[in-house]
Coordinates of C-alpha atoms in Angstrom, one line a residue:
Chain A
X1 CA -34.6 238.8 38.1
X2 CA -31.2 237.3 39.3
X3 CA -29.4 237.4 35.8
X4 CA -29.5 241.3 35.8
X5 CA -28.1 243.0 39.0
X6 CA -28.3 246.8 39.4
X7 CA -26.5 248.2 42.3
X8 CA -27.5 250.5 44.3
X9 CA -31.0 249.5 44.3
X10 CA -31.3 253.5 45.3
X11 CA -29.1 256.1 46.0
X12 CA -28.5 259.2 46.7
X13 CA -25.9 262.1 46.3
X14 CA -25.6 265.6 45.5
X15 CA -24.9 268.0 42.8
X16 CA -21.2 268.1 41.0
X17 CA -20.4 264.7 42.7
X18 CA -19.3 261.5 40.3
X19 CA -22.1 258.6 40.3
X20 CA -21.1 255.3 39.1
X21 CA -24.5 252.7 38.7
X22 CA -23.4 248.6 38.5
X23 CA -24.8 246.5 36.0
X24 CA -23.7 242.7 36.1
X25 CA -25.4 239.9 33.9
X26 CA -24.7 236.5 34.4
X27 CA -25.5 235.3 30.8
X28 CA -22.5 236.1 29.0
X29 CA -24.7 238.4 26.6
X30 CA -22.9 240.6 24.1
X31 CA -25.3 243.1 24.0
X32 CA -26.1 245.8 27.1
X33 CA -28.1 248.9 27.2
X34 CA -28.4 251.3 30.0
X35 CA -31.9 253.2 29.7
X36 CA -33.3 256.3 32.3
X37 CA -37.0 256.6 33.2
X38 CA -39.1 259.7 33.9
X39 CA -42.6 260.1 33.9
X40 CA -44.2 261.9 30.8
X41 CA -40.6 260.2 28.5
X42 CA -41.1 256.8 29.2
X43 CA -37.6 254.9 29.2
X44 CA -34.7 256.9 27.0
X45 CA -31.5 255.1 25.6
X46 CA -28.2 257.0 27.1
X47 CA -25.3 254.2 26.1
X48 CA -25.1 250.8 24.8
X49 CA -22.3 248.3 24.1
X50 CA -22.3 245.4 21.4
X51 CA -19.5 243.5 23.3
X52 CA -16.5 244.3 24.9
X53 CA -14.5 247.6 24.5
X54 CA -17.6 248.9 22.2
X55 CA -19.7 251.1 23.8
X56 CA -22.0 253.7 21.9
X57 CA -24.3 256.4 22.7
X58 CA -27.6 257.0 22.5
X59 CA -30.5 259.9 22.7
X60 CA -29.5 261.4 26.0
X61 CA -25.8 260.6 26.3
X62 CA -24.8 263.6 27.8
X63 CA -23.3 263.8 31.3
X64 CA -23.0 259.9 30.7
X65 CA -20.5 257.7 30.2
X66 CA -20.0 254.1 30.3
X67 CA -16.8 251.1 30.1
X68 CA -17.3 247.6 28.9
X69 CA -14.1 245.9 30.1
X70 CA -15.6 242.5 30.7
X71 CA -18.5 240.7 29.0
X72 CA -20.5 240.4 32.3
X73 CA -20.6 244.3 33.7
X74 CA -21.5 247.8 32.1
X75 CA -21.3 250.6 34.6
X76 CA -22.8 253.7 34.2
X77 CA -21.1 257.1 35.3
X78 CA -21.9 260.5 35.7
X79 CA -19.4 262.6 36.2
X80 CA -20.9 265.2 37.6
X81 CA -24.1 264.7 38.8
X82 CA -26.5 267.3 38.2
X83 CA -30.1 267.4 39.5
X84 CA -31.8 266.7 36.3
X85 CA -30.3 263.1 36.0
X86 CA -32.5 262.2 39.1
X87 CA -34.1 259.6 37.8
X88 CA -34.7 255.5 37.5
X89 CA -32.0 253.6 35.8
X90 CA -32.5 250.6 34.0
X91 CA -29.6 248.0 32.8
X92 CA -31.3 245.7 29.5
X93 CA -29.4 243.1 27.9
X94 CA -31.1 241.2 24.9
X95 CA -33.2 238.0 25.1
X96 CA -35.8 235.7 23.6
X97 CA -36.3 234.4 19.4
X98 CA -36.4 237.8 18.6
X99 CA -33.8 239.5 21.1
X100 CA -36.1 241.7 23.3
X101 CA -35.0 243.8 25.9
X102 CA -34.5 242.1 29.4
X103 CA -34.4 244.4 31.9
X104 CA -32.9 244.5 35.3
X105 CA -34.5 246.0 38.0
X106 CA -33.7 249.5 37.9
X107 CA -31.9 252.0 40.7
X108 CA -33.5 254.9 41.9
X109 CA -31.1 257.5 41.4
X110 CA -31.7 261.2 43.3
X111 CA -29.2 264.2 43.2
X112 CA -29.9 266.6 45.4
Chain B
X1 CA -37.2 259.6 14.5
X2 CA -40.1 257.3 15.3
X3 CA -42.4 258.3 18.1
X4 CA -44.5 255.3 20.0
X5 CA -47.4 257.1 22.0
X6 CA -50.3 255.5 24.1
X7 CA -53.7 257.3 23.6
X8 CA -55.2 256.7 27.3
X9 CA -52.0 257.5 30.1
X10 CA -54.6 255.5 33.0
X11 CA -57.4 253.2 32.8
X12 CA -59.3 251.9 35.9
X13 CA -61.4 248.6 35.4
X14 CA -63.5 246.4 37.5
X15 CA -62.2 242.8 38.2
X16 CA -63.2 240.3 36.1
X17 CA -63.8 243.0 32.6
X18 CA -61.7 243.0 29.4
X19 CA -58.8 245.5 29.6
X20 CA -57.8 247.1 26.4
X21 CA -54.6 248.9 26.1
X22 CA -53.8 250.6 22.5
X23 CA -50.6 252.4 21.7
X24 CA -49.5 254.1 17.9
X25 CA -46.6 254.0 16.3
X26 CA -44.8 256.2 13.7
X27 CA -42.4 254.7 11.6
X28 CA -44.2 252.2 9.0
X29 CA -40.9 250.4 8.9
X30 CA -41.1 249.2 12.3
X31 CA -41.1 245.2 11.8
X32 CA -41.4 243.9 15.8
X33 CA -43.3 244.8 18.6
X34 CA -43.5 244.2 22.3
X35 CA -45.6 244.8 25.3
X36 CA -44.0 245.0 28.9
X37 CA -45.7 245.3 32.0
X38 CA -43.7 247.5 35.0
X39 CA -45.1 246.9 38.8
X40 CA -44.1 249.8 41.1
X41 CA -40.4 249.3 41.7
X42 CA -39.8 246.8 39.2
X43 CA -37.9 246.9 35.8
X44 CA -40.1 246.1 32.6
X45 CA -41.1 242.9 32.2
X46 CA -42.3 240.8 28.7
X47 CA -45.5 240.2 28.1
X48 CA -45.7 239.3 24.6
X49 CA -44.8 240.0 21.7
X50 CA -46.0 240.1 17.5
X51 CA -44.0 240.7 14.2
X52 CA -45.7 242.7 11.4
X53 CA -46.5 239.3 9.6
X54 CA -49.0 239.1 12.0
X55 CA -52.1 241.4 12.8
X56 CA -52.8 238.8 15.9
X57 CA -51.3 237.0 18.5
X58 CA -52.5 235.3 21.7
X59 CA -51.0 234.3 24.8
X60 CA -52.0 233.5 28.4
X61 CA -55.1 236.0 28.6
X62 CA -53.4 238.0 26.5
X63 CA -54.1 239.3 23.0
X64 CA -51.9 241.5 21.0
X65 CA -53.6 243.1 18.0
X66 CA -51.5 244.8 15.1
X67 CA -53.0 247.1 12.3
X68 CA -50.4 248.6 10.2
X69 CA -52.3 250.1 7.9
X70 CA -53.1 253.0 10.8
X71 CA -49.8 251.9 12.8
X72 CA -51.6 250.9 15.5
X73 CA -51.2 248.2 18.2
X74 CA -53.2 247.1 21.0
X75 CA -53.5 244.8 24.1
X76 CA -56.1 243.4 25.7
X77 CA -56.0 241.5 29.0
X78 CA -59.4 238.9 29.6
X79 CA -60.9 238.4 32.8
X80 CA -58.5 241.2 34.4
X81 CA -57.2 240.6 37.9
X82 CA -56.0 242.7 40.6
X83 CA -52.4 241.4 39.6
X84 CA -52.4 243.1 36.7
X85 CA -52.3 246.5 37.9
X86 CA -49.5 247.8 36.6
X87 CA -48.1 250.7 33.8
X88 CA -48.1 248.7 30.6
X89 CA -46.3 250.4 27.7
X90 CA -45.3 249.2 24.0
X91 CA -42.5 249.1 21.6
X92 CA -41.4 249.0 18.5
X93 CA -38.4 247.8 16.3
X94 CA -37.1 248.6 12.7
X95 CA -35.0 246.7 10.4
X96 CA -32.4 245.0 12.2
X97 CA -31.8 247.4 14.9
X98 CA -31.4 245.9 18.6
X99 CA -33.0 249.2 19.7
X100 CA -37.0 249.6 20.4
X101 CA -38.4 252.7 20.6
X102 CA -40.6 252.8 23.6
X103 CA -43.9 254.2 24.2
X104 CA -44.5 256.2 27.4
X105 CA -47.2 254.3 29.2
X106 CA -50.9 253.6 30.5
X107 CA -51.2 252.9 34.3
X108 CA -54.0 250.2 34.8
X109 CA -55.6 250.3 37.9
X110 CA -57.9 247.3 38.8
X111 CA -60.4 247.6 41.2
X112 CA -61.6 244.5 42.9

């Protein structure tokens, strides 16, 4: 869906080297999540950010940051990517009545 | 922490049957839950959705069925078409929290 753009759509790089994913909404949305999928976990919260200069970490933070210096863009880094972040990435903002996740559609990241 | 499993991780149906997808839930205190379908190489995508006032809700061939008293949630697709292969996975919300936990997944496989 156009208001959620992940970029790369797939990439890939190799051990110890820093990663950063792009996530850009075009809704003006406070709220941004950046999820990781991998078969047998389902999708697992790593960092989230209530607005702008909040950001906040979530079950599998680690080797994960992220920067919320505009409303419309939450990029994901890892600093020093290790071969068990390979992985899909998923960027979510909220929508709907009841504020469901909205999902963007994903990159395919692989560390090699 | 809550834990949101599915019971059956694929189910393979004829074109044209009922599909039935259940998922359980932990955390009695969850309030809101969702159903997403995810098409290879696509992010998550609403399907629908229910709050625990409810223990049914319908949509476009779509049924969601809640039973809190065993945490238990299901969803069943009528007259399933090959369009709706796909993994389908629920989850769940507490309180006010912006954060679902998610289930990890049943792969439906249509067959027409």
């Amino acid at each position: 869906d156009a208001e959620i753009t992940q970029s790369p759509r797939h990439k890939i790089t190799e051990t110890g080297r820093q990663v950063t994913l792009a996530c850009h909404q075009t809704w003006n949305h406070n709220n941004m999540f950046w999820y990781r999928q991998d078969l047998g976990h389902g999708l697992r919260l790593i960092h989230y950010s209530y607005g702008v200069q909040d950001t906040n970490k979530g079950e599998v933070s680690d080797g994960y940051s992220v920067s919320r210096s505009n409303t419309e863009d939450l990029p994901l880094t890892l600093e020093s990517a290790a071969s068990s972040q390979t992985s899909v990435y998923f960027c979510a903002r909220l929508a709907g009545s009841y504020n469901e996740q909205f999902f963007g559609p994903g990159t395919r990241l692989t560390v090699l | 922490g809550e834990s949101v499993g599915l019971h059956l991780p694929t189910l393979s149906v004829q074109e044209g049957d009922n599909s039935i997808i259940n998922c359980a839930y932990s955390n009695s205190a969850s309030d809101y839950f969702i159903w997403y379908k995810q098409e290879s190489g696509k992010g998550p995508q609403f399907i629908i959705d229910i709050r625990s006032n409810m223990d049914k809700r319908q949509g476009q061939r779509v049924t969601v069925l809640l039973n809190k008293t065993v945490k238990h949630l299901s969803l069943q697709i009528a007259a399933t078409q090959p369009g709706d292969s796909a993994v389908y996975f629920c989850a769940s919300r507490a309180g006010g929290s912006y954060i679902p936990t998610f289930g990890r997944g049943t792969s439906l496989i249509v067959h027409p």
